[in-house]
Short mmCIF file of C-alpha atoms in Angstrom, two decimals:
data_model
loop_
_atom_site.label_atom_id
_atom_site.label_comp_id
_atom_site.label_asym_id
_atom_site.label_seq_id
_atom_site.Cartn_x
_atom_site.Cartn_y
_atom_site.Cartn_z
CA MET B 1 89.13 98.32 138.51
CA LYS B 2 89.31 94.59 137.77
CA ILE B 3 91.27 92.40 140.16
CA ASN B 4 92.94 90.34 137.46
CA ASN B 5 96.72 90.41 137.97
CA PRO B 6 99.12 89.64 140.86
CA LEU B 7 99.67 93.26 141.90
CA ARG B 8 95.97 94.09 142.06
CA ILE B 9 95.22 90.84 143.86
CA SER B 10 97.91 91.54 146.47
CA ILE B 11 96.71 95.14 147.01
CA PHE B 12 93.14 93.94 147.42
CA LEU B 13 94.06 91.18 149.89
CA SER B 14 96.40 93.47 151.86
CA THR B 15 93.69 96.12 152.15
CA VAL B 16 91.11 93.62 153.31
CA ILE B 17 93.45 92.01 155.87
CA THR B 18 94.62 95.40 157.19
CA LEU B 19 91.04 96.65 157.52
CA VAL B 20 90.08 93.49 159.39
CA LEU B 21 93.06 94.01 161.75
CA ILE B 22 92.07 97.66 162.36
CA LEU B 23 88.47 96.66 163.07
CA MET B 24 89.65 94.01 165.53
CA ILE B 25 91.94 96.52 167.27
CA LEU B 26 89.15 99.08 167.46
CA PHE B 27 86.78 96.48 168.80
CA PHE B 28 89.10 95.47 171.62
CA GLN B 29 91.01 98.73 172.40
CA ASP B 30 88.92 101.52 170.79
CA PHE B 31 90.65 104.60 169.25
CA ARG B 32 93.29 104.91 172.02
CA PHE B 33 95.41 102.38 170.13
CA ILE B 34 96.11 105.06 167.55
CA GLN B 35 95.80 108.19 169.67
CA ASN B 36 98.15 107.11 172.49
CA ASP B 37 100.98 106.01 170.25
CA PRO B 38 101.38 107.40 166.69
CA THR B 39 103.94 104.69 165.95
CA ASN B 40 101.04 102.29 165.80
CA ILE B 41 100.09 103.95 162.52
CA LEU B 42 103.52 103.11 161.17
CA PHE B 43 102.98 99.57 162.33
CA LEU B 44 99.75 99.38 160.32
CA VAL B 45 101.46 100.82 157.24
CA PHE B 46 104.31 98.35 157.63
CA PHE B 47 101.83 95.53 158.15
CA PHE B 48 99.94 96.54 154.99
CA PHE B 49 103.05 96.52 152.80
CA PHE B 50 104.32 93.32 154.37
CA ILE B 51 101.07 91.53 153.60
CA MET B 52 101.05 93.00 150.09
CA VAL B 53 104.58 91.76 149.34
CA CYS B 54 103.84 88.32 150.73
CA THR B 55 100.57 87.91 148.83
CA TYR B 56 102.17 89.26 145.66
CA MET B 57 105.00 86.71 145.82
CA VAL B 58 102.65 83.84 146.63
CA THR B 59 100.20 84.81 143.90
CA LYS B 60 102.91 85.27 141.32
CA LYS B 61 104.73 82.04 142.17
CA PHE B 62 101.86 79.62 142.57
CA PHE B 63 99.25 81.16 140.32
CA HIS B 64 100.55 83.65 137.82
CA GLU B 65 103.57 81.57 136.77
CA LYS B 66 101.28 78.68 135.85
CA ILE B 67 99.24 81.05 133.71
CA LYS B 68 102.47 82.15 132.06
CA VAL B 69 103.29 78.59 131.07
CA ILE B 70 99.84 78.16 129.53
CA TYR B 71 100.15 81.49 127.75
CA LYS B 72 103.59 80.64 126.38
CA ASN B 73 102.28 77.35 125.01
CA ILE B 74 99.36 79.13 123.36
CA TYR B 75 101.68 81.49 121.52
CA LYS B 76 104.08 78.68 120.75
CA PHE B 77 101.30 76.76 118.96
CA LYS B 78 100.10 79.96 117.33
CA GLY B 79 103.56 80.45 115.87
CA THR B 80 103.74 84.05 117.10
CA SER B 81 106.11 85.77 119.44
CA ARG B 82 104.63 87.96 122.16
CA LEU B 83 106.56 86.68 125.15
CA ASP B 84 107.74 90.21 125.90
CA LYS B 85 104.19 91.03 127.03
CA LEU B 86 103.86 88.16 129.49
CA ASN B 87 104.66 90.36 132.47
CA ASP B 88 101.54 92.40 131.76
CA LEU B 89 99.21 89.40 131.75
CA ASP B 90 95.87 89.52 133.45
CA ILE B 91 93.39 86.71 134.05
CA ASP B 92 90.68 88.11 131.77
CA HIS B 93 93.11 88.52 128.90
CA VAL B 94 94.52 85.03 129.33
CA GLN B 95 91.03 83.58 129.48
CA LYS B 96 90.09 85.29 126.22
CA GLU B 97 93.32 84.19 124.56
CA ALA B 98 92.77 80.60 125.73
CA GLU B 99 89.19 80.59 124.45
CA ASP B 100 90.23 82.05 121.10
CA TRP B 101 93.02 79.50 120.81
CA ALA B 102 90.68 76.63 121.72
CA ASN B 103 88.11 77.81 119.17
CA ALA B 104 90.78 78.16 116.50
CA LYS B 105 92.04 74.64 117.22
CA GLN B 106 88.49 73.29 117.08
CA ASN B 107 87.93 75.00 113.72
CA GLU B 108 91.27 73.67 112.52
CA LEU B 109 90.32 70.11 113.47
CA GLU B 110 86.95 70.43 111.75
CA GLN B 111 88.66 71.82 108.65
CA MET B 112 91.14 68.95 108.68
CA LYS B 113 88.29 66.43 108.85
CA GLN B 114 86.50 68.24 106.04
CA ASP B 115 89.69 68.31 103.94
CA GLU B 116 90.25 64.61 104.59
CA ASN B 117 86.71 63.78 103.46
CA TYR B 118 87.16 66.02 100.45
CA ARG B 119 90.47 64.36 99.58
CA ARG B 120 88.92 60.90 99.89
CA ASP B 121 85.97 61.87 97.70
CA PHE B 122 88.23 63.56 95.19
CA ILE B 123 90.50 60.53 94.79
CA GLY B 124 87.45 58.30 94.43
CA ASN B 125 85.91 60.60 91.84
CA VAL B 126 89.12 60.93 89.81
CA SER B 127 89.65 57.17 89.74
CA HIS B 128 86.02 56.62 88.76
CA GLU B 129 86.10 59.20 85.98
CA LEU B 130 89.37 57.87 84.53
CA LYS B 131 88.43 54.22 84.94
CA THR B 132 85.66 54.31 82.31
CA PRO B 133 87.76 55.60 79.38
CA ILE B 134 90.74 53.42 80.42
CA PHE B 135 88.62 50.27 80.43
CA ASN B 136 87.09 51.28 77.10
CA ILE B 137 90.53 51.72 75.56
CA GLN B 138 91.66 48.40 77.02
CA GLY B 139 88.63 46.63 75.52
CA TYR B 140 89.16 48.15 72.07
CA VAL B 141 92.89 47.36 72.06
CA GLU B 142 92.34 43.77 73.19
CA THR B 143 89.73 43.27 70.48
CA LEU B 144 92.12 44.59 67.85
CA LEU B 145 94.97 42.41 69.14
CA ASP B 146 92.73 39.34 69.08
CA GLY B 147 92.25 39.69 65.35
CA GLY B 148 90.10 42.74 64.97
CA LEU B 149 93.03 44.64 63.51
CA ASP B 150 92.65 42.63 60.28
CA ASP B 151 88.90 43.21 60.13
CA ASP B 152 88.26 46.29 58.03
CA GLU B 153 84.75 46.66 59.49
CA ILE B 154 85.86 47.20 63.07
CA ASN B 155 89.51 48.26 63.14
CA VAL B 156 88.96 51.92 62.18
CA LYS B 157 85.75 52.11 64.21
CA TYR B 158 87.46 50.80 67.36
CA LEU B 159 90.48 53.04 66.86
CA LYS B 160 88.18 56.06 66.62
CA ARG B 161 86.39 55.01 69.80
CA ALA B 162 89.71 54.51 71.57
CA ASN B 163 90.80 57.96 70.42
CA LYS B 164 87.55 59.44 71.75
CA SER B 165 88.21 57.88 75.17
CA ILE B 166 91.76 59.25 75.10
CA GLU B 167 90.41 62.73 74.33
CA ARG B 168 88.07 62.43 77.33
CA MET B 169 91.00 61.57 79.60
CA ILE B 170 92.99 64.50 78.21
CA ASN B 171 90.07 66.85 78.87
CA ILE B 172 89.81 65.64 82.47
CA VAL B 173 93.54 66.11 83.07
CA GLU B 174 93.55 69.57 81.46
CA ASP B 175 90.56 70.71 83.53
CA LEU B 176 92.21 69.41 86.71
CA GLU B 177 95.35 71.31 85.79
CA VAL B 178 93.33 74.52 85.33
CA ILE B 179 91.75 74.12 88.77
CA SER B 180 95.12 73.30 90.34
CA HIS B 181 96.69 76.49 88.93
CA LEU B 182 93.75 78.57 90.12
CA GLU B 183 93.83 77.07 93.62
CA THR B 184 97.57 77.47 94.06
CA GLU B 185 97.51 81.00 92.59
CA GLN B 186 100.06 79.95 89.97
CA SER B 187 97.77 81.31 87.27
CA GLU B 188 98.12 85.09 87.34
CA LEU B 189 95.16 87.08 86.05
CA GLU B 190 95.69 89.69 83.37
CA ILE B 191 93.11 92.22 84.51
CA GLU B 192 92.09 94.73 81.86
CA ASN B 193 89.07 96.58 80.55
CA VAL B 194 87.01 94.00 78.67
CA ILE B 195 84.06 94.78 76.37
CA ILE B 196 81.71 92.24 77.87
CA GLU B 197 79.24 92.17 74.96
CA ASP B 198 82.06 91.22 72.59
CA VAL B 199 83.06 88.32 74.85
CA VAL B 200 79.49 86.98 75.00
CA ASN B 201 79.00 87.34 71.23
CA GLU B 202 82.24 85.42 70.64
CA VAL B 203 80.95 82.62 72.86
CA PHE B 204 77.61 82.67 71.05
CA ASP B 205 79.46 82.25 67.73
CA LEU B 206 81.49 79.39 69.20
CA LEU B 207 78.43 77.52 70.47
CA GLU B 208 75.98 78.51 67.72
CA MET B 209 76.07 75.14 65.94
CA LYS B 210 75.56 73.22 69.20
CA ALA B 211 72.64 75.50 70.11
CA ASN B 212 71.07 75.08 66.67
CA ASN B 213 71.35 71.30 66.91
CA SER B 214 69.51 71.43 70.23
CA LYS B 215 67.05 74.02 68.85
CA ILE B 216 67.92 76.49 71.60
CA SER B 217 68.02 80.23 70.94
CA LEU B 218 70.78 82.41 72.41
CA GLN B 219 69.82 85.90 73.60
CA LEU B 220 71.78 88.85 74.94
CA ILE B 221 70.08 91.63 76.93
CA ASN B 222 72.14 94.58 78.12
CA GLU B 223 70.42 96.81 80.69
CA ALA B 224 73.69 98.11 82.12
CA ARG B 225 75.08 101.54 81.35
CA ALA B 226 78.70 100.42 81.18
CA VAL B 227 80.12 98.52 78.23
CA SER B 228 83.27 97.13 79.87
CA VAL B 229 84.30 95.28 83.02
CA ARG B 230 87.58 94.75 84.84
CA ALA B 231 88.53 91.12 84.24
CA ASP B 232 90.88 88.64 82.63
CA LYS B 233 89.38 88.29 79.15
CA ASN B 234 90.40 84.68 78.51
CA LYS B 235 89.26 83.53 81.95
CA LEU B 236 85.97 85.44 81.61
CA GLN B 237 85.39 83.85 78.22
CA GLN B 238 85.92 80.44 79.80
CA VAL B 239 83.28 81.26 82.43
CA PHE B 240 80.73 82.14 79.73
CA VAL B 241 81.64 79.08 77.64
CA ASN B 242 81.13 76.71 80.56
CA LEU B 243 77.86 78.27 81.75
CA ILE B 244 76.28 78.71 78.32
CA HIS B 245 77.43 75.28 77.19
CA ASN B 246 75.81 73.75 80.28
CA SER B 247 72.56 75.61 79.61
CA ILE B 248 72.52 74.13 76.09
CA LYS B 249 73.39 70.60 77.27
CA TYR B 250 70.64 70.56 79.90
CA GLY B 251 68.16 72.68 77.95
CA LYS B 252 64.88 71.70 76.38
CA LYS B 253 64.20 71.66 72.65
CA ASN B 254 62.88 75.01 71.40
CA GLY B 255 64.18 76.51 74.63
CA LYS B 256 66.33 79.58 75.18
CA THR B 257 69.46 80.72 76.96
CA ARG B 258 69.52 84.37 77.96
CA VAL B 259 72.57 86.37 79.06
CA SER B 260 71.64 89.62 80.82
CA PHE B 261 73.60 92.57 82.20
CA PHE B 262 72.21 94.81 84.95
CA ASP B 263 73.59 98.04 86.37
CA MET B 264 74.60 97.89 90.07
CA GLY B 265 76.38 101.16 90.76
CA PRO B 266 80.12 100.55 90.35
CA ASN B 267 79.45 96.93 89.32
CA ILE B 268 77.59 94.93 86.70
CA LEU B 269 75.36 92.00 87.57
CA ILE B 270 75.63 89.23 84.99
CA GLU B 271 72.99 86.50 84.69
CA ILE B 272 72.94 83.40 82.51
CA ALA B 273 69.40 81.99 82.57
CA ASP B 274 67.66 79.13 80.76
CA ASN B 275 64.31 77.37 80.76
CA GLY B 276 65.83 73.90 80.82
CA ILE B 277 65.35 70.88 83.05
CA GLY B 278 66.40 72.72 86.22
CA ILE B 279 68.21 71.38 89.27
CA ASP B 280 66.90 69.71 92.42
CA GLU B 281 67.16 71.92 95.49
CA ASP B 282 69.11 69.21 97.34
CA SER B 283 71.82 69.32 94.66
CA LEU B 284 72.41 73.09 94.72
CA PRO B 285 74.85 73.19 97.70
CA ARG B 286 77.17 70.66 95.98
CA LEU B 287 76.77 71.94 92.45
CA PHE B 288 80.26 73.49 92.23
CA GLU B 289 82.15 70.51 93.64
CA ARG B 290 84.58 68.70 91.37
CA PHE B 291 83.00 65.85 89.42
CA TYR B 292 79.62 66.38 91.04
CA ARG B 293 76.80 65.51 88.64
CA VAL B 294 73.11 66.10 89.24
CA ASP B 295 72.15 63.34 86.79
CA LYS B 296 75.16 61.06 86.33
CA ASN B 297 73.67 58.94 83.56
CA ARG B 298 72.56 61.95 81.49
CA SER B 299 75.86 63.76 82.09
CA ARG B 300 77.97 60.91 80.75
CA GLU B 301 75.70 60.43 77.74
CA ILE B 302 76.11 64.05 76.65
CA GLY B 303 79.78 64.28 77.61
CA GLY B 304 81.75 66.61 79.83
CA THR B 305 84.30 66.14 82.60
CA GLY B 306 82.17 67.24 85.54
CA LEU B 307 84.66 70.02 86.28
CA GLY B 308 83.14 72.94 84.34
CA LEU B 309 81.26 74.59 87.20
CA SER B 310 84.16 74.04 89.58
CA ILE B 311 86.40 75.92 87.12
CA VAL B 312 83.83 78.73 86.90
CA LYS B 313 83.79 79.01 90.70
CA HIS B 314 87.59 79.16 90.96
CA ILE B 315 87.93 81.74 88.17
CA LEU B 316 85.39 84.07 89.79
CA GLU B 317 86.98 83.60 93.21
CA ALA B 318 90.28 84.63 91.62
CA HIS B 319 88.45 87.83 90.62
CA ASN B 320 87.34 88.19 94.29
CA GLN B 321 83.76 87.39 93.33
CA THR B 322 81.33 84.54 93.95
CA ILE B 323 78.83 82.77 91.74
CA ASN B 324 75.24 82.20 92.79
CA VAL B 325 72.59 79.90 91.40
CA ARG B 326 68.85 79.60 91.72
CA SER B 327 66.92 76.85 90.03
CA THR B 328 63.54 75.16 89.91
CA LYS B 329 63.08 71.63 88.64
CA ASN B 330 61.56 71.54 85.12
CA VAL B 331 61.45 75.35 85.04
CA GLY B 332 65.06 76.43 84.54
CA SER B 333 68.23 77.73 86.17
CA THR B 334 69.90 81.12 86.59
CA PHE B 335 73.59 81.60 87.36
CA SER B 336 74.69 85.07 88.41
CA PHE B 337 77.85 86.91 89.42
CA ILE B 338 79.14 90.48 89.71
CA LEU B 339 82.11 92.19 88.07
CA GLU B 340 83.54 95.65 88.53
CA LYS B 341 82.84 98.13 85.77
CA GLY B 342 85.68 99.11 83.47
CA GLU B 343 87.39 102.46 83.69
#
């Protein structure tokens, strides 16, 4: 039995003190103290309970009540109500609760620091991404106002360039809105049985011209027994568009992009692989961050908002799944995730 609450502490101390008293009495007066007068036994019993009451009151007042205050504060900061159980406190339990609370607070502080760094980086990235098209538009408009509007050689050209910059800003804002809805769970998924081959073929048709221009072949390999998965069709299509489009953008001429399905019991493993330029190992942990670009110069030359992979990550997390990536520089990349088979 653990000695970890006021009652047990008082019983233990009373027993020890009473035993010490009995040993002292026996040492000085031998057994005749008890044999000659049975009332002496009552005296010992009374002494035991007297010591127990005194130690209990002292322990509870000067020790246990202080633990109660700490315990109340812990639950106050936790935002829970368990004050009705404070009378049953023991030291071991309080120690564990205090350690758990301290660890939770430490994790909370670390998360707050991480969120603050993320917020700072995010604001910096958004301002940087929007600054380029805004300055471009400003330059085109100023040129037109300074007389370029009357020059037939540049007015239409500059208006088209300004419109292209505006479209880039719109794409950034729309992608940010998609991520915001996914993060705040405002975008409800319409889960249904989806014929996954049909979704991939639709994406292939959509990106066929871009793939042909880059001389990249698109392949579909189905090694899974099931033909459907449980998913939101539109969101799943967006995942395939973003991943396949990336594989084309960062692919090599005469390369290939392969979409494969593999059977995994009640699930299907989906892989999108290419033999493109690959990704540095140091960049893989940050690959799904907003606006993160492995090669910033190349990324801006070929377009994109830098939010595609972040959207993919959030969509799959909304499906209670995660996306994984493995890549080797100048060899290629493979993105994979799992979905539940359709009914």
